[in-house]
Short mmCIF file of C-alpha atoms and ligand atoms in Angstrom, two decimals:
data_model
loop_
_atom_site.label_atom_id
_atom_site.label_comp_id
_atom_site.label_asym_id
_atom_site.label_seq_id
_atom_site.Cartn_x
_atom_site.Cartn_y
_atom_site.Cartn_z
CA MET T 1161 -0.15 0.05 0.02
CA ASP T 1162 1.32 3.52 -0.83
CA THR T 1163 1.11 5.12 2.58
CA LEU T 1164 3.05 8.13 1.62
CA ILE T 1165 -0.16 9.98 0.32
CA PHE T 1166 -2.17 9.17 3.28
CA GLU T 1167 0.51 10.74 5.44
CA LYS T 1168 0.78 13.82 3.19
CA VAL T 1169 -2.82 14.28 3.57
CA ASP T 1170 -2.89 13.78 7.06
CA VAL T 1171 -0.14 16.35 7.50
CA TYR T 1172 -2.17 18.80 5.11
CA ILE T 1173 -5.40 18.29 7.24
CA SER T 1174 -3.51 18.54 10.67
CA ASN T 1175 -1.80 21.66 9.67
CA MET T 1176 -5.09 23.45 8.90
CA PHE T 1177 -7.43 22.03 11.34
CA ALA T 1178 -5.27 20.64 14.32
CA PRO T 1179 -1.73 22.72 14.42
CA ASP T 1180 0.15 21.88 17.36
CA ASP T 1181 0.15 24.44 20.14
CA ALA T 1182 2.95 24.78 22.56
CA THR T 1183 1.35 22.48 25.25
CA LEU T 1184 0.56 19.64 22.84
CA ALA T 1185 4.11 19.82 21.39
CA ALA T 1186 5.58 19.82 24.84
CA THR T 1187 3.50 16.85 25.64
CA LEU T 1188 4.90 14.79 22.48
CA ARG T 1189 8.13 15.91 23.66
CA SER T 1190 7.83 14.63 26.95
CA LEU T 1191 6.87 11.32 25.82
CA ARG T 1192 10.20 11.13 24.01
CA ALA T 1193 12.29 12.38 26.72
CA GLU T 1194 10.71 10.03 29.28
CA GLY T 1195 11.12 6.95 27.07
CA LEU T 1196 7.21 6.45 26.69
CA PRO T 1197 5.92 4.53 23.60
CA GLN T 1198 4.89 7.06 20.76
CA HIS T 1199 1.38 5.66 20.90
CA SER T 1200 -0.72 8.60 21.24
CA VAL T 1201 -3.44 9.56 18.76
CA SER T 1202 -2.58 11.63 16.00
CA ALA T 1203 -3.15 15.49 16.12
CA ASN T 1204 -5.92 15.00 13.55
CA GLN T 1205 -7.58 12.40 15.73
CA GLY T 1206 -7.16 14.43 18.70
CA LYS T 1207 -9.04 17.15 16.89
CA PHE T 1208 -11.72 14.42 15.78
CA LEU T 1209 -12.08 13.31 19.63
CA GLN T 1210 -12.33 16.86 20.74
CA LEU T 1211 -15.19 17.49 18.13
CA MET T 1212 -16.93 14.46 19.21
CA ALA T 1213 -16.94 15.77 22.75
CA ILE T 1214 -18.21 19.08 21.64
CA LEU T 1215 -20.86 17.38 19.53
CA CYS T 1216 -22.33 15.42 22.44
CA ASN T 1217 -22.12 18.37 24.93
CA ALA T 1218 -19.79 16.20 26.99
CA LYS T 1219 -19.56 17.28 30.67
CA LYS T 1220 -18.35 13.89 31.95
CA ILE T 1221 -15.65 11.91 30.05
CA LEU T 1222 -14.05 8.66 30.81
CA GLU T 1223 -10.83 7.54 29.10
CA LEU T 1224 -9.27 4.11 29.29
CA GLY T 1225 -5.30 4.32 28.37
CA THR T 1226 -3.82 7.91 29.29
CA LEU T 1227 -0.24 7.47 28.17
CA GLY T 1228 1.41 10.90 28.37
CA GLY T 1229 -1.96 12.47 28.44
CA TYR T 1230 -2.08 13.73 24.81
CA SER T 1231 -5.68 12.52 23.81
CA THR T 1232 -6.73 13.47 27.36
CA ILE T 1233 -5.56 16.99 26.64
CA TRP T 1234 -7.59 17.32 23.41
CA LEU T 1235 -10.65 15.82 25.12
CA ALA T 1236 -10.44 17.91 28.06
CA ARG T 1237 -10.08 21.06 26.36
CA ALA T 1238 -13.59 20.48 25.10
CA LEU T 1239 -15.21 20.30 28.44
CA PRO T 1240 -17.22 23.21 30.07
CA ALA T 1241 -15.64 25.03 33.03
CA ASP T 1242 -17.52 22.64 35.70
CA GLY T 1243 -16.56 19.32 33.33
CA LYS T 1244 -14.66 16.26 34.30
CA LEU T 1245 -12.62 13.66 32.89
CA ILE T 1246 -11.41 10.43 34.49
CA SER T 1247 -8.59 8.83 32.61
CA VAL T 1248 -7.29 5.28 33.55
CA GLU T 1249 -3.49 4.34 33.21
CA ILE T 1250 -2.03 1.11 34.65
CA ASN T 1251 1.65 2.22 34.30
CA ASN T 1252 2.77 4.35 37.31
CA HIS T 1253 5.75 6.29 35.33
CA TYR T 1254 3.27 7.16 32.29
CA ALA T 1255 0.62 8.51 34.76
CA GLU T 1256 3.22 10.75 36.40
CA VAL T 1257 4.34 12.11 32.85
CA ALA T 1258 0.76 12.62 31.79
CA GLN T 1259 -0.09 14.27 35.28
CA ARG T 1260 2.61 16.84 34.67
CA ASN T 1261 1.65 17.48 31.16
CA ILE T 1262 -2.20 17.93 32.25
CA ASN T 1263 -0.83 20.22 34.98
CA ASP T 1264 1.16 22.34 32.52
CA ALA T 1265 -1.87 22.48 30.05
CA GLY T 1266 -3.78 24.06 32.98
CA LEU T 1267 -6.30 21.29 33.15
CA SER T 1268 -5.70 19.79 36.59
CA GLY T 1269 -8.93 20.88 37.87
CA LYS T 1270 -10.91 18.98 35.31
CA VAL T 1271 -8.86 15.86 34.79
CA GLU T 1272 -8.26 12.84 37.15
CA ILE T 1273 -6.00 10.24 36.35
CA ARG T 1274 -6.62 6.77 38.10
CA VAL T 1275 -3.69 4.67 38.17
CA GLY T 1276 -4.51 0.70 37.90
CA ASP T 1277 -5.94 -1.89 35.60
CA ALA T 1278 -8.93 -0.73 33.95
CA LEU T 1279 -10.45 -4.38 34.51
CA GLU T 1280 -10.39 -3.62 38.11
CA ILE T 1281 -11.25 0.07 38.19
CA LEU T 1282 -14.16 -0.07 36.15
CA PRO T 1283 -16.10 -2.44 38.38
CA LYS T 1284 -15.49 -0.28 41.49
CA MET T 1285 -16.56 2.72 39.28
CA ILE T 1286 -19.88 0.84 38.48
CA HIS T 1287 -20.23 -0.32 42.19
CA ASP T 1288 -19.61 3.36 43.29
CA LYS T 1289 -22.29 4.70 40.86
CA GLU T 1290 -19.79 6.93 39.14
CA GLY T 1291 -21.57 7.15 35.81
CA PRO T 1292 -23.17 8.03 33.70
CA PHE T 1293 -20.47 9.42 31.32
CA ASP T 1294 -21.52 11.46 28.36
CA LEU T 1295 -18.47 10.05 26.23
CA VAL T 1296 -16.15 7.12 26.78
CA PHE T 1297 -12.82 6.95 24.87
CA VAL T 1298 -11.21 3.55 24.95
CA ASP T 1299 -7.61 3.36 23.91
CA ALA T 1300 -5.98 0.83 26.43
CA ASP T 1301 -5.03 -2.84 25.90
CA LYS T 1302 -6.98 -4.49 23.05
CA PRO T 1303 -7.62 -7.88 24.27
CA PRO T 1304 -10.24 -6.95 26.69
CA TYR T 1305 -11.93 -4.54 24.53
CA ALA T 1306 -15.28 -6.67 24.87
CA GLU T 1307 -15.16 -6.47 28.60
CA TYR T 1308 -14.34 -2.70 28.16
CA PHE T 1309 -17.59 -2.19 26.25
CA SER T 1310 -19.53 -4.14 28.78
CA PHE T 1311 -18.22 -1.87 31.49
CA ALA T 1312 -18.83 1.11 29.38
CA LEU T 1313 -22.33 0.25 28.92
CA SER T 1314 -22.78 0.16 32.61
CA LEU T 1315 -21.35 3.63 32.93
CA ALA T 1316 -23.52 5.01 30.15
CA ARG T 1317 -26.75 6.62 29.64
CA PRO T 1318 -29.02 6.85 26.59
CA GLY T 1319 -26.97 9.12 24.28
CA THR T 1320 -23.59 8.42 25.60
CA LEU T 1321 -21.10 8.23 22.90
CA LEU T 1322 -18.63 5.27 22.98
CA VAL T 1323 -15.31 5.54 21.01
CA PHE T 1324 -12.95 2.53 20.55
CA ASP T 1325 -9.61 3.18 18.85
CA ASN T 1326 -7.54 0.75 16.69
CA VAL T 1327 -10.20 -1.70 15.68
CA ILE T 1328 -9.10 -2.37 12.06
CA ARG T 1329 -5.20 -2.98 12.73
CA GLU T 1330 -4.15 -2.56 9.27
CA GLY T 1331 -6.92 -4.84 8.07
CA LYS T 1332 -5.69 -7.78 10.12
CA ILE T 1333 -9.07 -8.17 11.64
CA LEU T 1334 -9.99 -9.67 8.25
CA ASP T 1335 -7.80 -12.78 9.12
CA PRO T 1336 -10.20 -15.30 11.01
CA ALA T 1337 -7.04 -17.43 11.73
CA THR T 1338 -4.96 -14.64 13.13
CA THR T 1339 -2.90 -15.50 16.56
CA ASP T 1340 -2.39 -12.07 17.33
CA GLU T 1341 -4.12 -11.46 20.73
CA LYS T 1342 -4.52 -7.78 20.04
CA VAL T 1343 -6.60 -8.56 16.73
CA LYS T 1344 -8.52 -11.32 18.36
CA GLY T 1345 -9.38 -8.94 21.07
CA VAL T 1346 -10.92 -6.47 18.49
CA GLN T 1347 -12.35 -8.97 16.30
CA ARG T 1348 -14.51 -10.22 19.21
CA PHE T 1349 -15.44 -6.66 20.25
CA ASN T 1350 -16.34 -5.66 16.88
CA LYS T 1351 -18.46 -8.68 16.58
CA ILE T 1352 -20.10 -8.01 19.92
CA LEU T 1353 -20.66 -4.34 19.21
CA SER T 1354 -22.16 -4.87 15.85
CA ASP T 1355 -24.73 -7.41 17.44
CA ASN T 1356 -25.78 -5.46 20.24
CA PRO T 1357 -29.26 -3.90 19.99
CA HIS T 1358 -28.82 -1.24 22.62
CA VAL T 1359 -26.45 0.75 20.48
CA THR T 1360 -26.33 2.34 17.03
CA SER T 1361 -22.64 1.86 15.78
CA THR T 1362 -20.38 1.68 12.97
CA ILE T 1363 -16.37 1.71 12.47
CA LEU T 1364 -14.59 4.47 10.76
CA PRO T 1365 -11.68 3.66 8.83
CA ILE T 1366 -8.74 6.00 9.25
CA VAL T 1367 -5.62 6.50 7.23
CA GLY T 1368 -2.89 9.01 7.97
CA ILE T 1369 0.66 9.40 9.49
CA LYS T 1370 -0.32 6.39 11.68
CA GLU T 1371 -0.92 2.97 10.50
CA TYR T 1372 -4.12 1.78 8.69
CA ASP T 1373 -6.56 1.71 11.36
CA GLY T 1374 -10.25 2.65 12.70
CA MET T 1375 -12.32 3.79 15.33
CA ALA T 1376 -15.50 2.22 16.41
CA LEU T 1377 -18.37 4.80 17.27
CA ALA T 1378 -21.40 3.84 19.25
CA ILE T 1379 -24.48 5.63 20.82
CA VAL T 1380 -26.26 3.99 23.42
CA LYS T 1381 -29.97 3.96 22.38
CA GLY T 1382 -31.90 3.10 25.43
CA ASN T 1383 -31.58 1.92 29.10
CA ILE T 1384 -28.98 -0.61 29.57
CA ILE T 1385 -30.06 -3.64 31.95
CA ALA T 1386 -26.48 -4.37 33.05
C1 SAM N 2469 -2.40 3.59 23.01
S1 SAM N 2469 -1.89 4.06 24.67
C2 SAM N 2469 -2.79 5.44 24.91
C3 SAM N 2469 -2.61 6.77 24.16
C4 SAM N 2469 -3.48 7.90 24.43
N1 SAM N 2469 -4.86 7.71 24.71
C5 SAM N 2469 -3.13 9.02 23.77
O1 SAM N 2469 -3.65 9.07 22.59
O2 SAM N 2469 -2.43 9.88 24.26
C6 SAM N 2469 -2.56 2.85 25.69
C7 SAM N 2469 -2.14 3.05 27.19
O3 SAM N 2469 -3.03 2.17 27.76
C8 SAM N 2469 -2.46 1.72 29.01
N2 SAM N 2469 -3.05 0.40 29.42
C9 SAM N 2469 -2.69 -0.76 28.88
N3 SAM N 2469 -3.46 -1.83 29.56
C10 SAM N 2469 -4.07 -1.11 30.39
C11 SAM N 2469 -5.10 -1.52 31.52
N4 SAM N 2469 -5.33 -2.81 31.60
N5 SAM N 2469 -5.67 -0.49 32.31
C12 SAM N 2469 -5.34 0.82 32.14
N6 SAM N 2469 -4.49 1.30 31.12
C13 SAM N 2469 -3.67 0.36 30.56
C14 SAM N 2469 -1.01 1.62 28.60
O4 SAM N 2469 -0.03 1.63 29.66
C15 SAM N 2469 -0.85 2.71 27.48
O5 SAM N 2469 -0.30 3.98 28.26
#
């Protein structure tokens, strides 16, 4: 696949619609300086997430997978003054870097990072009735995406927007015999999502400066019986 044209178009769009400001540029630099993986969403995807948050008038956002806080900053900037974003991150060091970036972005009053395994934190949030969230962005480990979907539904209300990143994986989801646990995880999730009668959903394929991938989008339709 000739990916050069996709990269050029992504840069073209990002330069116009999602130019890096000093805070976002410093956030990306901090990932490199602190040895974090370069797995942040692209600038254009960050802008897309921000647009989604504005579109659904989000006041409460849940994010799984903080890394250095890059997507967190894009999303939190869409929140009103009394808005709140909870971001869950399993890695202590990543969470520390993200916290610094969020402080530098002036968003510490709106963003709370919870350090731990989302598979343990989410059931506790459900138990503590911390929902409903207006938007849930899932960008953590891929094998339990189906479980994250189930938890997200329990933390949602009718109209909540669910966004799951990296669900196409360069088209590897087309291979039913794959042994890749990440691919298997999103295959299982994609099937469960498409079969679920409580959401209206689809997958948006994405090409750009990152690999060929896609984001699943789902709107919760009615009351969920957990
Ligand atoms: C793709 S990165 C997130 C990128 C970030 N959303 C961004 O665009 O700036 C995935 C993150 O999920 C975290 N993660 C992996 N498994 C997790 C789990 N079980 N619970 C919480 N976080 C997890 C990883 O440590 C990593 O920081």
